[in-house]
Coordinates of C-alpha atoms in Angstrom, one line a residue:
M1 CA 11.4 9.6 20.5
P2 CA 8.9 7.1 19.6
P3 CA 5.5 8.2 19.5
T4 CA 3.2 7.4 22.7
S5 CA -0.2 6.3 23.2
R6 CA -2.9 8.6 23.3
T7 CA -5.2 9.2 26.0
G8 CA -8.6 7.3 25.6
P9 CA -9.6 4.0 24.5
R10 CA -8.0 2.0 22.0
R11 CA -10.1 1.5 18.9
A12 CA -10.4 -2.1 17.3
R13 CA -7.6 -4.0 15.3
L14 CA -7.8 -3.0 11.8
P15 CA -8.7 -6.2 9.7
R16 CA -5.3 -7.8 8.2
A17 CA -6.6 -11.0 6.9
T18 CA -5.7 -11.8 3.2
A19 CA -8.2 -11.7 0.1
V20 CA -9.1 -15.1 -1.1
R21 CA -6.0 -15.9 -3.0
L22 CA -5.2 -17.9 -6.3
A23 CA -3.2 -20.5 -4.8
W24 CA 0.2 -22.1 -6.3
R25 CA -1.6 -25.2 -7.6
M26 CA -4.5 -23.5 -9.5
L27 CA -1.8 -22.1 -12.1
P28 CA -1.9 -24.2 -15.2
P29 CA 1.0 -26.6 -15.0
E30 CA 2.6 -25.3 -17.7
L31 CA 2.9 -22.1 -16.0
R32 CA 4.3 -23.8 -13.0
D33 CA 6.8 -25.4 -15.0
A34 CA 8.1 -21.9 -16.3
V35 CA 8.2 -20.9 -12.7
A36 CA 10.4 -23.4 -11.6
E37 CA 12.7 -23.0 -14.7
R38 CA 13.1 -19.6 -13.4
C39 CA 13.7 -20.5 -9.7
G40 CA 16.2 -22.7 -11.0
A41 CA 14.7 -26.0 -9.6
P42 CA 11.3 -27.9 -9.0
I43 CA 9.0 -26.3 -6.5
V44 CA 8.3 -28.5 -3.4
D45 CA 6.3 -26.0 -1.2
A46 CA 4.2 -23.1 -1.4
V47 CA 3.1 -20.6 1.4
S48 CA 0.5 -18.1 0.4
A49 CA 0.8 -14.6 2.0
E50 CA -1.0 -13.9 4.7
T51 CA -1.8 -10.3 4.4
G52 CA -3.0 -8.0 1.7
F53 CA -6.2 -7.4 -0.1
T54 CA -5.7 -8.6 -3.7
P55 CA -6.8 -12.1 -5.0
G56 CA -3.9 -12.7 -7.2
M57 CA -1.2 -15.2 -6.4
A58 CA 1.1 -13.9 -3.9
S59 CA 3.3 -17.2 -2.5
V60 CA 6.4 -18.0 -1.1
L61 CA 7.9 -20.9 -3.1
T62 CA 10.5 -23.1 -2.1
A63 CA 12.5 -25.0 -4.6
A64 CA 14.0 -28.2 -4.7
D65 CA 17.6 -26.6 -3.8
G66 CA 16.4 -25.0 -0.9
S67 CA 16.0 -21.5 -2.3
R68 CA 12.9 -19.4 -2.0
H69 CA 11.3 -16.9 -4.2
F70 CA 8.6 -14.6 -3.7
V71 CA 6.0 -14.9 -6.6
K72 CA 3.2 -12.9 -7.6
A73 CA 0.9 -14.1 -10.4
A74 CA -2.5 -12.9 -11.9
S75 CA -4.4 -14.2 -14.9
V76 CA -4.8 -11.3 -17.7
R77 CA -8.2 -12.5 -18.8
A78 CA -9.5 -13.3 -15.1
Q79 CA -7.8 -11.2 -12.9
A80 CA -7.1 -8.0 -15.6
E81 CA -7.1 -5.6 -13.1
F82 CA -4.4 -7.3 -10.6
A83 CA -2.7 -8.5 -13.7
A84 CA -2.2 -5.0 -14.6
A85 CA -1.3 -4.2 -11.1
Y86 CA 1.3 -6.6 -11.0
R87 CA 2.6 -5.6 -14.5
A88 CA 2.8 -1.9 -13.2
E89 CA 4.6 -3.0 -9.9
S90 CA 7.5 -4.8 -12.4
L91 CA 8.1 -1.7 -14.4
V92 CA 8.6 0.5 -11.3
L93 CA 10.9 -2.3 -9.5
D94 CA 12.8 -2.6 -12.6
R95 CA 13.5 1.0 -12.6
M96 CA 14.3 1.6 -8.7
P97 CA 17.7 2.5 -7.9
A98 CA 20.3 0.6 -6.0
G99 CA 20.4 1.9 -2.2
V100 CA 16.5 1.9 -1.7
A101 CA 15.4 -1.1 0.7
I102 CA 13.1 -2.9 -1.3
P103 CA 12.5 -6.6 -2.5
R104 CA 14.2 -6.8 -5.6
L105 CA 12.7 -7.9 -9.0
Q106 CA 14.5 -11.1 -10.1
W107 CA 12.5 -12.0 -13.2
T108 CA 9.1 -11.9 -14.9
L109 CA 6.8 -13.5 -17.0
G110 CA 4.1 -12.1 -19.6
V111 CA 5.8 -8.4 -19.1
P112 CA 7.3 -8.1 -22.7
E113 CA 9.0 -4.8 -22.0
L114 CA 11.4 -6.8 -19.5
T115 CA 11.8 -9.8 -21.6
P116 CA 15.5 -10.5 -21.8
G117 CA 16.9 -9.4 -25.4
G118 CA 13.5 -8.1 -26.6
L119 CA 12.1 -11.4 -27.5
G120 CA 8.8 -12.8 -27.6
D121 CA 7.0 -13.8 -24.3
R122 CA 4.5 -16.6 -24.7
W123 CA 2.6 -15.4 -21.6
E124 CA 1.9 -12.1 -22.7
G125 CA -1.8 -11.6 -22.8
E126 CA -2.3 -14.8 -20.5
W127 CA -0.7 -14.4 -17.3
V128 CA 1.6 -11.9 -15.4
V129 CA 4.2 -13.4 -13.2
L130 CA 6.7 -11.6 -10.9
G131 CA 9.6 -13.1 -9.5
I132 CA 10.8 -11.2 -6.2
E133 CA 13.6 -11.5 -3.9
H134 CA 12.7 -13.2 -0.8
I135 CA 12.9 -11.3 2.2
D136 CA 13.1 -13.5 5.5
A137 CA 10.9 -10.9 7.5
D138 CA 7.1 -10.4 8.5
P139 CA 5.1 -7.0 8.3
P140 CA 5.4 -5.1 11.9
P141 CA 2.7 -6.9 14.4
R142 CA -0.6 -5.2 15.1
P143 CA -1.5 -3.4 17.3
W144 CA 1.7 -0.9 16.4
S145 CA 4.2 -0.3 19.1
P146 CA 5.9 2.8 19.5
T147 CA 9.4 1.3 18.6
D148 CA 7.9 -0.6 15.5
L149 CA 6.4 2.6 14.2
Q150 CA 9.5 4.7 14.7
R151 CA 11.7 2.2 13.0
C152 CA 9.1 2.1 10.0
L153 CA 9.0 5.8 9.6
D154 CA 12.5 6.1 10.0
A155 CA 12.8 3.8 6.7
L156 CA 10.1 6.1 5.0
H157 CA 12.1 8.9 5.8
A158 CA 15.0 7.2 4.2
T159 CA 13.4 6.0 1.1
A160 CA 12.0 9.4 0.8
V161 CA 15.6 11.2 0.6
A162 CA 16.9 8.5 -1.6
L163 CA 14.0 8.9 -4.0
T164 CA 14.1 12.8 -3.9
P165 CA 14.2 14.2 -7.0
A166 CA 11.9 11.1 -8.3
P167 CA 14.6 9.1 -10.6
W168 CA 12.2 9.0 -13.3
P169 CA 9.3 11.2 -14.6
A170 CA 6.4 9.3 -12.9
P171 CA 3.1 10.9 -13.4
T172 CA 1.9 13.2 -10.3
L173 CA -0.3 12.5 -7.3
A174 CA -2.7 14.8 -8.6
Q175 CA -2.6 13.3 -12.2
D176 CA -3.3 9.7 -11.0
L177 CA -5.3 10.5 -8.0
G178 CA -6.8 13.8 -8.7
T179 CA -10.3 12.9 -8.4
L180 CA -10.2 11.4 -4.7
P181 CA -11.8 14.8 -3.3
D182 CA -14.9 13.9 -5.5
H183 CA -15.9 11.1 -2.9
W184 CA -17.2 13.5 -0.5
R185 CA -20.0 14.2 -2.7
Y186 CA -21.4 10.7 -1.4
V187 CA -20.0 10.8 1.8
L188 CA -22.2 14.3 2.3
R189 CA -25.2 12.6 1.0
T190 CA -25.0 9.1 3.1
F191 CA -23.2 10.2 6.2
A192 CA -24.2 12.9 8.7
L193 CA -20.9 14.5 9.8
P194 CA -20.7 17.6 11.5
H195 CA -18.0 19.8 10.0
G196 CA -18.3 17.6 7.0
R197 CA -18.9 20.4 4.3
E198 CA -16.1 22.1 5.7
A199 CA -14.0 19.1 5.3
A200 CA -15.1 18.6 1.7
Q201 CA -13.8 22.1 0.9
L202 CA -10.6 21.1 2.7
A203 CA -10.1 18.2 0.4
R204 CA -10.3 20.4 -2.8
G205 CA -6.7 21.7 -1.9
F206 CA -5.5 17.9 -2.3
A207 CA -3.4 18.7 -5.8
A208 CA -1.8 21.6 -4.3
A209 CA -0.9 20.4 -0.7
T210 CA 0.4 16.9 -1.7
A211 CA 2.6 18.5 -4.6
G212 CA 6.1 17.5 -4.4
R213 CA 9.3 15.9 -6.3
T214 CA 9.4 12.7 -4.2
L215 CA 8.7 9.3 -5.9
I216 CA 6.0 8.0 -3.2
H217 CA 4.4 4.6 -2.9
T218 CA 0.9 6.1 -2.3
D219 CA -0.3 2.7 -0.6
M220 CA 1.6 2.6 2.4
R221 CA 0.3 -0.1 5.3
D222 CA 1.7 -1.9 7.8
D223 CA 1.4 -4.9 5.3
N224 CA 3.5 -3.6 2.9
L225 CA 6.5 -3.5 4.9
L226 CA 8.7 -6.1 5.9
L227 CA 10.3 -5.6 9.5
G228 CA 13.6 -7.5 10.0
P229 CA 16.0 -7.3 12.9
D230 CA 18.3 -4.7 11.3
A231 CA 16.2 -3.3 8.4
V232 CA 13.1 -2.4 7.1
W233 CA 11.7 -3.2 3.4
S234 CA 9.0 -1.7 1.6
C235 CA 6.7 -3.6 -0.9
D236 CA 4.2 -3.6 -3.2
W237 CA 5.1 -0.5 -5.4
N238 CA 2.3 -0.9 -7.8
W239 CA 1.1 2.9 -7.9
A240 CA 4.2 5.0 -7.5
V241 CA 4.0 8.7 -8.4
Q242 CA 5.1 12.1 -7.5
G243 CA 4.3 13.6 -4.5
A244 CA 5.1 15.4 -1.0
A245 CA 7.5 13.1 0.9
W246 CA 5.5 12.8 3.9
V247 CA 2.2 11.4 2.2
D248 CA 3.5 8.0 2.8
A249 CA 3.9 8.7 6.2
V250 CA 0.5 10.0 7.0
S251 CA -1.3 7.0 5.3
L252 CA 1.0 4.6 7.5
L253 CA -0.1 6.7 10.5
L254 CA -3.5 6.1 10.0
G255 CA -3.1 2.6 11.0
A256 CA -1.1 3.5 14.3
A257 CA -3.8 6.2 15.1
A258 CA -6.4 3.7 14.8
D259 CA -4.3 1.3 17.1
G260 CA -4.3 4.2 19.7
L261 CA -0.9 5.9 19.1
D262 CA -0.5 9.6 18.7
A263 CA 0.1 10.4 15.6
D264 CA 0.1 14.0 16.1
A265 CA 3.1 13.9 18.2
V266 CA 4.8 12.2 15.0
V267 CA 4.0 14.8 13.0
A268 CA 5.2 17.2 15.2
T269 CA 8.9 15.8 15.6
H270 CA 9.4 13.3 12.8
P271 CA 12.2 14.4 10.2
I272 CA 10.1 13.2 7.1
F273 CA 7.5 16.0 8.1
T274 CA 10.2 18.8 8.1
G275 CA 8.5 21.5 6.4
A276 CA 4.9 20.1 5.9
D277 CA 2.5 22.9 6.5
P278 CA 0.0 21.4 9.1
E279 CA -2.7 22.6 6.7
D280 CA -1.5 20.5 4.2
V281 CA -1.6 17.6 6.3
D282 CA -5.2 18.4 7.2
V283 CA -6.0 18.5 3.3
L284 CA -4.7 15.2 2.8
L285 CA -6.6 13.7 6.0
A286 CA -10.0 15.6 4.8
T287 CA -9.1 13.7 1.4
L288 CA -8.7 10.2 3.1
T289 CA -11.8 10.7 5.1
G290 CA -13.6 10.9 1.9
Y291 CA -12.2 8.2 -0.1
F292 CA -12.2 5.6 2.9
L293 CA -15.7 6.5 3.8
A294 CA -16.9 6.2 0.5
A295 CA -15.1 3.1 -0.6
G296 CA -15.9 1.4 2.7
D297 CA -19.7 1.8 2.0
R298 CA -19.6 -0.1 -1.3
P299 CA -20.9 -3.8 -1.5
E300 CA -18.6 -6.3 -0.4
A301 CA -15.7 -7.8 -2.7
P302 CA -16.2 -11.4 -3.0
T303 CA -12.6 -12.1 -3.5
S304 CA -11.3 -9.7 -0.8
P305 CA -14.0 -10.1 2.0
Y306 CA -12.0 -7.7 4.4
L307 CA -11.5 -4.9 2.3
R308 CA -14.7 -3.1 2.9
A309 CA -14.2 -3.3 6.9
H310 CA -10.5 -2.1 6.4
Q311 CA -11.8 0.7 4.4
R312 CA -14.2 1.5 6.9
A313 CA -11.9 1.3 9.6
L314 CA -9.2 3.9 7.8
G315 CA -12.2 6.3 7.1
E316 CA -13.1 6.4 11.1
A317 CA -9.4 6.6 12.2
A318 CA -8.8 9.6 9.4
W319 CA -11.8 11.3 10.5
E320 CA -11.2 11.1 14.0
W321 CA -7.8 12.5 13.8
L322 CA -9.2 15.2 11.3
C323 CA -11.1 16.2 14.2
R324 CA -8.7 16.4 16.6
R325 CA -6.7 18.6 14.7
R326 CA -9.2 20.8 13.7
G327 CA -11.0 21.0 17.1
W328 CA -14.2 19.5 15.7
P329 CA -16.6 17.3 17.5
P330 CA -16.5 14.1 15.6
E331 CA -20.1 13.1 15.9

């Protein structure tokens, strides 16, 4: 049964607007020519993605032959963090088994590991560019509807089944993000949260609570999903690690909880949570509360002016959800 709205007021929508992105026309002419060569024809139109929080180029390019391509690009020198993320994503996409509903990697520039024939790549150290299969679909509309949420959760479940056990020896969630509970030090100094110390202690169990053999996304949000009439695809696999299959579902449910849907009804009934210990779900919520509240209190990011508001909203949603589950007053 699809999740329903909980009783009470609906909180404000999470911001969804994109970062200040690099535009196609800003790429060096020689790089644009190289991209057009990979696409098979000159590029006649470029439409920047309208969601997301990273400032790299992410555009749907239309070639003169009518074909469309989703292309990401970041400068290694000027956007090192994002170029590294795109490179990591290309390596994950290249190894993804068939049958997983993701837009498929078509080609790369500046990723020497994926250069055909092992030849040198002239863009190494300058740009990372990914050519990804274009999917004619959009992220689910916000606020979440019960039907769309059900479809997306079903897709996450199918992906988790396909990626258990993990198809390659990826690092574990604890190895990659084991310091997340440390954000509670800042939160406890900064915010007056009743039961905050109990939540911080709960978050200390993060590594054990989230352990598992599934290859998980770790950044699952509505804008990392494409909802078509008959299928749902997951995108932006930059940070794939091994963990519990239900971790991505909790991340996605934060947005649904912020939109007023009953997240606990999902946890109680959806098959992706089969076998999940309710205490472990609370541990993850406590960990995410600390991370998002601390991150949302950082200085604004000029290239991503909506990021902090998004993080603050998710931190508040995680805290309210955790408090409901634990029977704590939220403030």
